[in-house]
Short mmCIF file of C-alpha atoms and ligand atoms in Angstrom, two decimals:
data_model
loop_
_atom_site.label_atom_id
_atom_site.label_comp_id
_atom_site.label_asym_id
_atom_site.label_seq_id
_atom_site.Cartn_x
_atom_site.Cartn_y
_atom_site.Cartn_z
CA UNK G 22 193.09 197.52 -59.06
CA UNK G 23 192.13 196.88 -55.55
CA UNK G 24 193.73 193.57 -53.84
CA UNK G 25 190.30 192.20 -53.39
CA UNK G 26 189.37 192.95 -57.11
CA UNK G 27 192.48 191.41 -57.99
CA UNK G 28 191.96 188.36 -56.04
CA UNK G 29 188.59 188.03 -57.66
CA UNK G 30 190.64 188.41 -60.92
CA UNK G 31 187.95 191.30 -61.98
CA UNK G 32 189.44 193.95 -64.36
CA UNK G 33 189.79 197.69 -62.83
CA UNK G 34 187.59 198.81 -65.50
CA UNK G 35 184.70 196.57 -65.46
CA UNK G 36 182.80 195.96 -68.43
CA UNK G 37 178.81 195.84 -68.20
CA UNK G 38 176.49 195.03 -71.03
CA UNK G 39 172.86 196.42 -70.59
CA UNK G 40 170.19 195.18 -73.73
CA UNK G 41 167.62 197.62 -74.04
CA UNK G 42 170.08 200.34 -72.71
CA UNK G 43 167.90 203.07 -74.45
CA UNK G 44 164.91 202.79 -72.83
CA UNK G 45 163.47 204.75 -69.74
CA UNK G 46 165.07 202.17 -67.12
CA UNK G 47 168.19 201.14 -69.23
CA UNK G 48 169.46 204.33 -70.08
CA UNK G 49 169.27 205.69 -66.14
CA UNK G 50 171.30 202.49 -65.23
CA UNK G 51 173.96 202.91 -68.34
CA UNK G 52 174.51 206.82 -66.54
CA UNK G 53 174.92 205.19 -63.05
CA UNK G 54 177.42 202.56 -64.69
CA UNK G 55 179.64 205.05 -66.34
CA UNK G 56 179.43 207.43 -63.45
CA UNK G 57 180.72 204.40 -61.45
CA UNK G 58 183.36 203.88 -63.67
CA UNK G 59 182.23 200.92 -65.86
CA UNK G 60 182.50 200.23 -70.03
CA UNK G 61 179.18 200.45 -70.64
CA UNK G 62 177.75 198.58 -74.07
CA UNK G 63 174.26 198.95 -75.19
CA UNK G 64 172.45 196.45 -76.86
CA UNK G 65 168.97 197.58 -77.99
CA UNK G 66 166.97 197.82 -81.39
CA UNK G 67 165.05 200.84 -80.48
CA UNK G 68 161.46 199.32 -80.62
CA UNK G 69 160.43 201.48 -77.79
CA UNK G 70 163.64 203.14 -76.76
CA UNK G 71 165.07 206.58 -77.80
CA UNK G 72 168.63 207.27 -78.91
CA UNK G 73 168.49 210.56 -77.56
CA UNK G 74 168.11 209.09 -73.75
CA UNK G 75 172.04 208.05 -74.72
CA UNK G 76 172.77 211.14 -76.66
CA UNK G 77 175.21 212.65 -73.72
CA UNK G 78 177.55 209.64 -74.20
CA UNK G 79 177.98 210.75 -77.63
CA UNK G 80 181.92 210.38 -78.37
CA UNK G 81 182.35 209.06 -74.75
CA UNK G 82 185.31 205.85 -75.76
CA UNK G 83 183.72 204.17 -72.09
CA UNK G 84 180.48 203.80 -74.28
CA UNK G 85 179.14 202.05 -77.41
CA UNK G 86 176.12 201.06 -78.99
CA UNK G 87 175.14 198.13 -80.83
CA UNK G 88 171.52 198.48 -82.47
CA UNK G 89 170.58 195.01 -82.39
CA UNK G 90 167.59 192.81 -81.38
CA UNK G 91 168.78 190.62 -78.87
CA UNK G 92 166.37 187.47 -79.38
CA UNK G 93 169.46 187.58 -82.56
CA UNK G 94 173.03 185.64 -81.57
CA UNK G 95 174.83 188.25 -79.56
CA UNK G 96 178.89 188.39 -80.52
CA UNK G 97 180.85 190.87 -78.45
CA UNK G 98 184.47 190.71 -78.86
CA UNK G 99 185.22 192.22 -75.54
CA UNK G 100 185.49 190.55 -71.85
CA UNK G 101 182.40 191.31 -70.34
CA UNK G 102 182.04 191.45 -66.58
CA UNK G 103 178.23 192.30 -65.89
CA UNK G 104 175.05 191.67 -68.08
CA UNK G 105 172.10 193.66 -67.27
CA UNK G 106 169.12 192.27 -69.15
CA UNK G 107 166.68 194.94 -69.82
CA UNK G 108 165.17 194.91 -73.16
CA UNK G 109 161.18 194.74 -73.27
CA UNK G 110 157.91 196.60 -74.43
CA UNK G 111 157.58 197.71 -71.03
CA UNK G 112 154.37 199.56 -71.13
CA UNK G 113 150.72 197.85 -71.63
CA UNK G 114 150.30 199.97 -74.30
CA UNK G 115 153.54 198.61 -75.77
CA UNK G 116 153.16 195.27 -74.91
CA UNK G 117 149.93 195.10 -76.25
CA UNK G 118 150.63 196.17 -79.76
CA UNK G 119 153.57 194.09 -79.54
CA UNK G 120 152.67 190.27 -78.21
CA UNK G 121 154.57 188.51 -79.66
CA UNK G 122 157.83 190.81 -80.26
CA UNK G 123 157.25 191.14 -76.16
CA UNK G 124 157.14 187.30 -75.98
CA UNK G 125 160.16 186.93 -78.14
CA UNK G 126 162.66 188.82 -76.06
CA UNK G 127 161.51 187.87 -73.15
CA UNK G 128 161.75 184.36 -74.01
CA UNK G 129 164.59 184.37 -76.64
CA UNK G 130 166.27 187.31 -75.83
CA UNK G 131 166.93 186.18 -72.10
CA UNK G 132 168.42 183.05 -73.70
CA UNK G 133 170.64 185.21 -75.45
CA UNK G 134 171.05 187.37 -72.62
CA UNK G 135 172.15 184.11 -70.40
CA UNK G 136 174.43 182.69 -73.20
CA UNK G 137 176.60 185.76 -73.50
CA UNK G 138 176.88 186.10 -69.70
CA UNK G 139 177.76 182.29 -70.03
CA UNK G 140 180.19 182.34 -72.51
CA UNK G 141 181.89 185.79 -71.01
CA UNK G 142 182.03 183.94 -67.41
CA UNK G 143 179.42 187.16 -66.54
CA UNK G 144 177.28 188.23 -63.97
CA UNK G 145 173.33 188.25 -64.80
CA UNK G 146 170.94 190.16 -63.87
CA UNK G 147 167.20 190.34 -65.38
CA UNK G 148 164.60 193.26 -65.10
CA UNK G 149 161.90 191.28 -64.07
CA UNK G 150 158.65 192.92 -63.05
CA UNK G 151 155.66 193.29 -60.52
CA UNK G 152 153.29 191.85 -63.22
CA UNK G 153 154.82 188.09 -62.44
CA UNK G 154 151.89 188.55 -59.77
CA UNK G 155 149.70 189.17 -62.18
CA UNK G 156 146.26 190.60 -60.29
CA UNK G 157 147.46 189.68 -57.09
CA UNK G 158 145.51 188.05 -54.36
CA UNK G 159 147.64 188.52 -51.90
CA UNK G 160 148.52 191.92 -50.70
CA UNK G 161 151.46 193.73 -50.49
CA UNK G 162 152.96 191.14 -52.42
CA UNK G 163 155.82 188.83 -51.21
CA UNK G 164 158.78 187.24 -53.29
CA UNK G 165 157.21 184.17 -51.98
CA UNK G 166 153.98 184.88 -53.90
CA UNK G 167 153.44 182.51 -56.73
CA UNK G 168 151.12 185.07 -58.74
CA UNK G 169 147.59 185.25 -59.76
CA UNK G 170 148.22 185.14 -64.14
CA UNK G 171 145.59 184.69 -66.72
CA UNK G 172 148.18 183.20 -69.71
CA UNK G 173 145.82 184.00 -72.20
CA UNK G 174 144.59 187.54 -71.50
CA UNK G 175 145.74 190.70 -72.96
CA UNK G 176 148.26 191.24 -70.55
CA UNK G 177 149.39 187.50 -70.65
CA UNK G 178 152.03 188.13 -73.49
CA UNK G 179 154.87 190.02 -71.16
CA UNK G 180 153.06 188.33 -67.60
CA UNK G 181 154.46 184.77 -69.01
CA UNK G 182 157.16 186.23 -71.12
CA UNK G 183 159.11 187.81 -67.53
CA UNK G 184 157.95 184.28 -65.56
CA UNK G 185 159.82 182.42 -68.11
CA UNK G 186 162.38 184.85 -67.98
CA UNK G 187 162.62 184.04 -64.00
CA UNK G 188 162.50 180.38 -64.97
CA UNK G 189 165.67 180.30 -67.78
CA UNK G 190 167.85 182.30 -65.18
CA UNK G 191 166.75 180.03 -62.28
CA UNK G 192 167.92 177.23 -64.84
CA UNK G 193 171.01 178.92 -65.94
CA UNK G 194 172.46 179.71 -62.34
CA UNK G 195 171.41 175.63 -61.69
CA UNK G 196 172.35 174.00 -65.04
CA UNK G 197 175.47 176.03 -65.62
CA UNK G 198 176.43 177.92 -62.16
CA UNK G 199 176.21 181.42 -63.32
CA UNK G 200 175.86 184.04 -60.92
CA UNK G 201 171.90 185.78 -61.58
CA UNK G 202 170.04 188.08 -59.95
CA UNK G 203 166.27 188.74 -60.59
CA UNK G 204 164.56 192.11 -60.11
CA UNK G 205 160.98 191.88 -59.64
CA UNK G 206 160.29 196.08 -60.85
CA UNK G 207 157.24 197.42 -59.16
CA UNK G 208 155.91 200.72 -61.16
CA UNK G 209 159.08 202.65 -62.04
CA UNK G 210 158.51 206.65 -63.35
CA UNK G 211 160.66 209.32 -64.10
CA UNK G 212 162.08 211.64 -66.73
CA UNK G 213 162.98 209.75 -69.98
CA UNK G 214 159.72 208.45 -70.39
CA UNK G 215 158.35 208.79 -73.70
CA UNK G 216 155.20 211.27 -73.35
CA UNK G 217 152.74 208.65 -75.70
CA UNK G 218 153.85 205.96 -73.52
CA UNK G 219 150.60 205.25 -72.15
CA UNK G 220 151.21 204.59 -68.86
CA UNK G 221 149.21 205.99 -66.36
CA UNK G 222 152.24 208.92 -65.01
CA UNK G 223 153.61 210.09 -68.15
CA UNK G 224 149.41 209.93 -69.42
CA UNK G 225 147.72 212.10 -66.30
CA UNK G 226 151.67 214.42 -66.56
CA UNK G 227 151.00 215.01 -70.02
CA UNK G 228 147.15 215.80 -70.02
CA UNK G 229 147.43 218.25 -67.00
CA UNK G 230 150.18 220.39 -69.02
CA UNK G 231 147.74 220.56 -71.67
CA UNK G 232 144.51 221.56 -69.08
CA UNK G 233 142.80 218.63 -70.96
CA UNK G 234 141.08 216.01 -68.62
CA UNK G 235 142.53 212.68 -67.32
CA UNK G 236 141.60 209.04 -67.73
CA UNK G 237 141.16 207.50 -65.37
CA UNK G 238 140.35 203.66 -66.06
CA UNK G 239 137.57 202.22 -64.17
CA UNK G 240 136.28 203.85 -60.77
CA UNK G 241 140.48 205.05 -60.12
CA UNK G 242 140.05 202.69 -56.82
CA UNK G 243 142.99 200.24 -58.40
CA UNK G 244 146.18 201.21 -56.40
CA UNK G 245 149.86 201.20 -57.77
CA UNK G 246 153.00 202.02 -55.62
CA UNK G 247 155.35 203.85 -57.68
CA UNK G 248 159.21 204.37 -57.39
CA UNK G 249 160.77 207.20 -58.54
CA UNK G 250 164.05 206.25 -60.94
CA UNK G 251 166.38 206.95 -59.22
CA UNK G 252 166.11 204.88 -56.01
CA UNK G 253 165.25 202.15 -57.91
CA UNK G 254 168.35 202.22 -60.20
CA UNK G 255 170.57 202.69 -56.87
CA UNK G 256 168.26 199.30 -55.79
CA UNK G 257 169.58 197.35 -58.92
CA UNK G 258 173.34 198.37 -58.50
CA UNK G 259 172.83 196.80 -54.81
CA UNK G 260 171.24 193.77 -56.14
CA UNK G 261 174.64 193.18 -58.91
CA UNK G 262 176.91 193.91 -56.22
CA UNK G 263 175.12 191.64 -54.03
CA UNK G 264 175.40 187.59 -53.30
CA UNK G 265 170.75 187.69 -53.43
CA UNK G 266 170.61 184.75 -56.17
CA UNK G 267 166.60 184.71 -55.49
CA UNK G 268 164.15 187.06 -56.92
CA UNK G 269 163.76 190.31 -54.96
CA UNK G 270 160.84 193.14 -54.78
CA UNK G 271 162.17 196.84 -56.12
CA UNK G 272 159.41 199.45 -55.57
CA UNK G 273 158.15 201.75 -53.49
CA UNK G 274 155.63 200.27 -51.01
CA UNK G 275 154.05 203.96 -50.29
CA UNK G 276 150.83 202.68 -52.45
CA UNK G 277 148.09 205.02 -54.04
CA UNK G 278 145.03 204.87 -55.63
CA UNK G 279 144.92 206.27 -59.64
CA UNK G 280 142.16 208.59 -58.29
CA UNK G 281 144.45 209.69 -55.85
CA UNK G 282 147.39 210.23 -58.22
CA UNK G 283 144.72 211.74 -60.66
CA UNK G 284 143.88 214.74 -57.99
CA UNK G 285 147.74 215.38 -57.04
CA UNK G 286 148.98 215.29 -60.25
CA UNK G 287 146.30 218.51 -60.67
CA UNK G 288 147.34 220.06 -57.40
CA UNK G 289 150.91 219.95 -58.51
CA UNK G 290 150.34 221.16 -61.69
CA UNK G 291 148.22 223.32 -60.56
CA UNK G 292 145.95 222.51 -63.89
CA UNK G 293 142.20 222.96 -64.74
CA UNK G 294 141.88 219.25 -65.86
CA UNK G 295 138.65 217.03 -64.91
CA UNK G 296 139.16 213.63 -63.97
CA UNK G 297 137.21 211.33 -66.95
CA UNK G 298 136.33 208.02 -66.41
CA UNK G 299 136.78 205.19 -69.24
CA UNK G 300 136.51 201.44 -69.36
CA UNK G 301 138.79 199.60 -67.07
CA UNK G 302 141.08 197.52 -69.45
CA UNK G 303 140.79 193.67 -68.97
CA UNK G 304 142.63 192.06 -66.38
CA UNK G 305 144.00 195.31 -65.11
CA UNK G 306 145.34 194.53 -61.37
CA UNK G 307 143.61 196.40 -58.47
CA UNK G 308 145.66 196.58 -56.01
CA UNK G 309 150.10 196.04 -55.91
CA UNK G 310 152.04 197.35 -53.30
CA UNK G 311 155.81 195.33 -52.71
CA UNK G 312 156.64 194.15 -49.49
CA UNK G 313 160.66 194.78 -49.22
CA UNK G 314 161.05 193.47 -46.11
CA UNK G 315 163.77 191.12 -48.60
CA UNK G 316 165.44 194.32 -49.79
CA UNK G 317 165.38 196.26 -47.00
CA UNK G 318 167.33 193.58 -45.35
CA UNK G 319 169.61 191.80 -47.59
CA UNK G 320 170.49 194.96 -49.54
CA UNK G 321 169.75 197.69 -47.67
CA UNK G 322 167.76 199.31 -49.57
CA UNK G 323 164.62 201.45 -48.99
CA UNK G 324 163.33 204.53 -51.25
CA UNK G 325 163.68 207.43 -50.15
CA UNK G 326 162.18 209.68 -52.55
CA UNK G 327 158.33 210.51 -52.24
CA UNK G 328 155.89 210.41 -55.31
CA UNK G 329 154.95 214.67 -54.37
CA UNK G 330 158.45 215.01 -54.69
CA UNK G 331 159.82 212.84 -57.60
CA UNK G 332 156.07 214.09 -59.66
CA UNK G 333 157.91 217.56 -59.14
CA UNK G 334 161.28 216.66 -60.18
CA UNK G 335 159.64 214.49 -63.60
CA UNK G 336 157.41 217.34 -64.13
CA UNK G 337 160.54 219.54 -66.51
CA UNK G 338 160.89 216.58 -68.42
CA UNK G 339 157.05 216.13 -69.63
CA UNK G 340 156.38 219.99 -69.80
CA UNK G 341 159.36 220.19 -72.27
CA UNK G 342 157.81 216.99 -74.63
CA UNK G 343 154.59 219.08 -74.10
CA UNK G 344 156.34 222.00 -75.89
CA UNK G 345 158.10 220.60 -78.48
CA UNK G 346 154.96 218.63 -79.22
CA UNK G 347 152.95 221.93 -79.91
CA UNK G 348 155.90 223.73 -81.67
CA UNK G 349 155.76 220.39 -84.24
CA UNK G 350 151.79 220.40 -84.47
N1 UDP X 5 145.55 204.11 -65.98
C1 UDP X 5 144.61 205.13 -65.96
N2 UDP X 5 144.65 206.08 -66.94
C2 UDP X 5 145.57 206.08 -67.94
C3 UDP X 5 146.55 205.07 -67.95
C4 UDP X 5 146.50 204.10 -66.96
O1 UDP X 5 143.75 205.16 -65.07
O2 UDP X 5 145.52 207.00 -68.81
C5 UDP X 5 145.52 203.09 -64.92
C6 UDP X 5 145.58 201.64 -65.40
O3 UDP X 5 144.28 201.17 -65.69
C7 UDP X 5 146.19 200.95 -64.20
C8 UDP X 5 147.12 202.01 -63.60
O4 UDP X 5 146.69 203.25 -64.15
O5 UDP X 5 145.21 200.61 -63.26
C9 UDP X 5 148.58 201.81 -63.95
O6 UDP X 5 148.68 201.60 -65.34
P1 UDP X 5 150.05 201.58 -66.13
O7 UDP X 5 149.70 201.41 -67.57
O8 UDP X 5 150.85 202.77 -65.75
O9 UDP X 5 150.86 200.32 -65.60
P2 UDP X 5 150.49 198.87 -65.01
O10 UDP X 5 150.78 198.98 -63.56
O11 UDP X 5 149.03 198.58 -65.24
O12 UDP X 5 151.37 197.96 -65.74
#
């Protein structure tokens, strides 16, 4: 153990907790934890995650699993030194089909979340998201922003589930002096996202593989700014580590239109899709870009990996679900 480690009376091995640690997001970050030489326990009931984004930990005595829904009292009987609190429907199409499950863990689960990072004298820190916005009228958007939310919409069920998420940690650090961190998660794509997930990159991936045309929702003039995985999983290792106990932006701020992620996600895939247009869903934000001027200069952090070239490296990923999905049909 390192003096300063010592001092800090932190164990060599520390121990990190991550709830929905089998999802897209959680799985990437329990591979960067045991690569960095953390325990790693997952907490996660599989609603929308996979147990095969885990499956190379298989046998692996730094890693366990617990399938369990986390709004349910968490017991661990180990020290824990870091809880990361991922689990959520993360997708509209997800979230929609599941309000109130979505409402439940963001709401109950945090609380469960906070209490066992309480009770295990842990470190906190909650996946919030770009949605706390909601269809933002101010652009790029600033941590300072209060958000533009419509409670009751469609989209209102994860929208005030993460801003009361923001609002128990805020009140935990307060109340009870734990040390939190909140990640606000701008649009976040990579391998280990499920091909049905509905979101717009594994959609537009998974149509051009198949030559069959894309959706695009609306006129494809809303603009998202998306961050490959992998710079934003190196963003919330920085945040932990870091002393940033107010909410900070993680995304890329390179922003595009979906019309313009529509025509290179053809170019790259070199398919012989048509771009179709369908009904824009309600409440669907035009425009998000982050401003990380906060992130840039409290952590450091900027991403470095462009959408051409992280499209190419997620590409493998889909065009394998593409096969196995014809070999099953
Ligand atoms: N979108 C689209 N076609 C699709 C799926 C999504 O045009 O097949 C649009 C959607 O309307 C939104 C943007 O892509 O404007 C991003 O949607 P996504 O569901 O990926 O995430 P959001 O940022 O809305 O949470």
């Amino acid at each position: 153990m390192s003096p300063a480690a010592k001092k800090a009376g932190r164990r060599p091995t520390p121990i990190s907790v991550v709830t929905g640690g089998a999802g897209f997001l959680g799985s990437h970050l329990a591979d960067l934890l045991l690569e960095r030489g953390h325990r790693v326990v997952v907490i996660d009931n599989l609603v929308t995650g996979s147990i095969e984004n885990l499956a190379s930990h298989a046998g692996d005595p730094q890693f366990r699993f617990i399938r369990q829904d986390v709004t349910e009292y968490l017991f661990l009987d180990t020290p824990v030194d870091y809880v990361w609190h991922f689990a959520s429907p993360a997708s509209p199409m997800d979230y929609l089909k599941l309000p109130i499950q979505t409402l439940k863990v963001g709401s109950l689960g945090t609380h469960k979340a906070l209490g066992l990072a309480r009770h295990k004298g842990a470190r906190f820190l909650l996946a919030s998201t770009s949605e706390v916005y909601g269809d933002p009228l101010v652009h790029p958007q600033p941590e300072s922003y209060w958000g533009h939310v419509n409670p009751v919409g469609p989209r209102g069920c994860y929208d005030e589930a993460k801003r009361f998420a923001e609002a128990m940690t805020m009140a935990y650090h307060s109340e009870h002096g734990i040390p939190t961190r909140i990640a606000r998660i701008f649009n976040t794509y990579g391998p280990r996202m499920a091909l049905q997930d509905g979101r717009v990159v594994p959609a537009f991936l998974g149509q051009a593989l198949r030559n069959r045309p894309l959706t695009v929702f609306g006129d494809g003039a809303q603009t998202r700014s998306f961050c490959f995985y992998e710079d934003l999983i190196d963003g919330l290792f920085r945040l932990m580590m870091s002393d940033l106990e107010t909410p900070v932006n993680l995304g890329n701020p390179e922003e595009f239109s979906m019309r313009e992620l529509a025509e290179q996600v053809i170019r790259l895939t070199g398919a012989r899709s048509r771009l179709v247009f369908r009904p824009a869903p309600q409440d669907d934000p035009r425009q998000r870009r982050p401003d990380i001027t906060l992130a840039r200069a409290r952590l450091g952090w900027a991403p470095r990996v462009s959408l051409a070239d992280g499209l190419a490296r997620t590409l493998p990923w889909f065009r394998e679900r593409v096969l196995r999905a014809r070999e099953k049909a």
